[in-house]
Amino acid sequence: MTEFLNPEFIESVLSTVFDYFKKRVVATPSDRANFDFVLKNDDGKKVAIEVKGQNLNVGQLRKISNSLHHINDIDEFILITPKKPSKNEIDFFNKFLKATFSNSSWLSLADFLKNNYNLEINSKDDLVQLQIAAITSKIDNYSKAHIGNELGDQSTDKEALAKSLIETKQGGVKYSSDFISLRRQFSDSILATLSQESEQLHKELFIGQKYNDAIIVLTDIKNFSSIVTAADPDDLNEAMSKYYSNARDLVFKYNGILDKFIGDAVLAIFNYPKKTTVAYLNTIKFCSELILLGKETFENLLSKMDQSVETGTRVGVSNGPIYTLNIGKGDIEVTFIGDKINFAARLEKNCDVNGILLSNRFFTKLSLEFNSLTEQLDIIGKDLNPADAKGQTMITKSWQIKFEDITKIIDHKTT
């Protein structure tokens, strides 16, 4: 492959393939903050993968080595780059990484896909076709019964993906580009429940309409601008790249919709476009995991800085009507407006660091449906004065979830 492939494109391709094979493990926050991917082999061993450009330096390899030894439970490490490494590059890799972590290897993207999935990739066009094949095959594997539940256990195999890739190359694409473009914001399990026909799809997404009972989540990192000023640009870029990628994965894991990233902030919508009771539980599970991800990410970044910056994640959660807009040019790209989005922002501003501040409406519904969980939590009522909740004219009731209860939320199982 002679075309230029940037690391971001390679990560996108690998993410699609790993999702298809359900290879990505439910990694710890430490895993997510340190590596691009953590997979689990058939024998149960954990494999960490980093995607880099071709020109590596000693500092990058030492960071990887430190992460491997810091986490302890990684069994194998694979470095993936656009092209096959030269002999000099392999010698460099062996000296500064393999010498400290013996079960390490450096592969080109094409070699990795060939060795692990028997996929013949010879060009960038082949990689684009592979993404389409994996996406369409995975969407086919879902049914409407999965919406609001954990991911299904449908089997996927190498032969099926290889066959789908051949069909895609021959023009046998089942889904429109508009439909596939939604994958930037929607999980595959949600896409599987939507119509491919443009007019019907607009109706199912409530575009241009009022949608009731949406759950809005807005998160923010305290003192992020100070971190940006003080951090090494390369360290910051690497940390935030992993943060954005893993935040998106968490939104999709809990059947949410990613509206957008706003700097360090995440705006996600749950209980849309289908209403489900479990969306209320999924929302606070997402918030809890995102807080842990942020904690690990920024503790890791701060360890590489001389300056001390107080930081952490604040999360506001509101519930109510919103309006859906299509702001895409050609493709569909949804965004949302409404007072409840502004209210989520006010809740976030008044939230304790590494906590979740719930609107009274959301808390009431959560308590009714998941009382066995809320009774275990030390949730504290908090009255917000109009001056602290811009746009509100009366005292606003809210409910604070503390960091100490985060693990209980993540571990809670529905009966």
CSV table of N, CA and C in Angstrom, one decimal, residues 7 12 37 39 49 52 69 75 91 96 115 121 152 154 162 174 178 188 190 204 210 272 311 353 377 386 393 406:
chain,number,residue,atom,x,y,z
A,7,PRO,N,-2.8,8.0,11.1
A,7,PRO,CA,-3.2,7.2,12.2
A,7,PRO,C,-4.7,7.2,12.5
A,12,SER,N,-9.9,4.3,12.7
A,12,SER,CA,-11.3,4.2,12.3
A,12,SER,C,-11.5,2.9,11.6
A,37,PHE,N,-6.5,0.6,21.6
A,37,PHE,CA,-7.5,-0.6,21.7
A,37,PHE,C,-6.9,-1.6,22.7
A,39,LEU,N,-7.9,-5.6,23.4
A,39,LEU,CA,-8.7,-6.7,22.9
A,39,LEU,C,-8.5,-7.9,23.8
A,49,ILE,N,-3.1,-2.4,21.8
A,49,ILE,CA,-2.7,-2.0,20.4
A,49,ILE,C,-2.6,-0.5,20.4
A,52,LYS,N,0.3,4.3,15.4
A,52,LYS,CA,1.2,5.5,15.3
A,52,LYS,C,1.5,5.7,13.8
A,69,HIS,N,4.0,-1.4,31.7
A,69,HIS,CA,4.5,-1.9,33.0
A,69,HIS,C,3.6,-1.3,34.1
A,75,ASP,N,-1.0,-8.8,28.3
A,75,ASP,CA,-0.2,-10.0,27.9
A,75,ASP,C,0.6,-9.8,26.6
A,91,ASP,N,15.0,-2.7,14.5
A,91,ASP,CA,16.1,-2.7,15.5
A,91,ASP,C,15.9,-1.6,16.6
A,96,PHE,N,14.3,-0.3,22.3
A,96,PHE,CA,13.6,0.6,23.2
A,96,PHE,C,12.3,0.1,23.7
A,115,ASN,N,-2.8,-11.3,8.8
A,115,ASN,CA,-2.4,-12.3,9.8
A,115,ASN,C,-3.6,-12.7,10.7
A,121,ILE,N,-5.7,-6.6,1.8
A,121,ILE,CA,-5.9,-5.2,1.6
A,121,ILE,C,-4.7,-4.6,0.9
A,152,GLY,N,-26.2,-8.0,21.5
A,152,GLY,CA,-26.5,-9.4,21.3
A,152,GLY,C,-25.3,-10.3,21.1
A,154,GLN,N,-24.8,-12.4,18.6
A,154,GLN,CA,-24.7,-13.0,17.3
A,154,GLN,C,-23.3,-13.3,16.9
A,162,ALA,N,-15.2,-11.5,4.9
A,162,ALA,CA,-14.5,-11.6,3.6
A,162,ALA,C,-15.5,-11.6,2.4
A,174,LYS,N,-25.7,-2.5,0.6
A,174,LYS,CA,-27.2,-2.6,1.0
A,174,LYS,C,-27.7,-1.3,1.5
A,178,ASP,N,-26.3,8.0,3.2
A,178,ASP,CA,-27.0,8.8,4.2
A,178,ASP,C,-27.1,8.0,5.5
A,188,ASP,N,-24.6,1.0,16.1
A,188,ASP,CA,-25.1,0.0,15.1
A,188,ASP,C,-26.4,-0.6,15.6
A,190,ILE,N,-28.8,0.8,17.3
A,190,ILE,CA,-29.9,1.7,17.1
A,190,ILE,C,-30.2,1.8,15.6
A,204,GLU,N,-38.6,9.0,11.7
A,204,GLU,CA,-38.2,8.2,12.8
A,204,GLU,C,-37.2,8.9,13.7
A,210,LYS,N,-40.8,18.2,17.7
A,210,LYS,CA,-40.6,18.2,19.1
A,210,LYS,C,-40.5,16.7,19.5
A,272,TYR,N,-33.7,8.3,23.0
A,272,TYR,CA,-34.0,8.8,21.7
A,272,TYR,C,-33.2,7.9,20.6
A,311,THR,N,-8.6,19.3,38.8
A,311,THR,CA,-9.4,19.0,37.7
A,311,THR,C,-10.4,17.8,38.0
A,353,VAL,N,-17.3,18.1,41.6
A,353,VAL,CA,-16.3,17.5,40.7
A,353,VAL,C,-16.4,16.0,40.8
A,377,LEU,N,-27.8,4.4,47.1
A,377,LEU,CA,-26.9,5.5,46.8
A,377,LEU,C,-27.2,6.7,47.8
A,386,PRO,N,-32.1,30.8,41.3
A,386,PRO,CA,-32.2,31.3,39.9
A,386,PRO,C,-30.9,31.9,39.4
A,393,THR,N,-36.4,30.9,36.6
A,393,THR,CA,-37.0,32.0,37.3
A,393,THR,C,-37.3,31.7,38.8
A,406,ILE,N,-20.1,5.9,42.4
A,406,ILE,CA,-20.0,5.6,41.0
A,406,ILE,C,-19.9,4.1,40.7
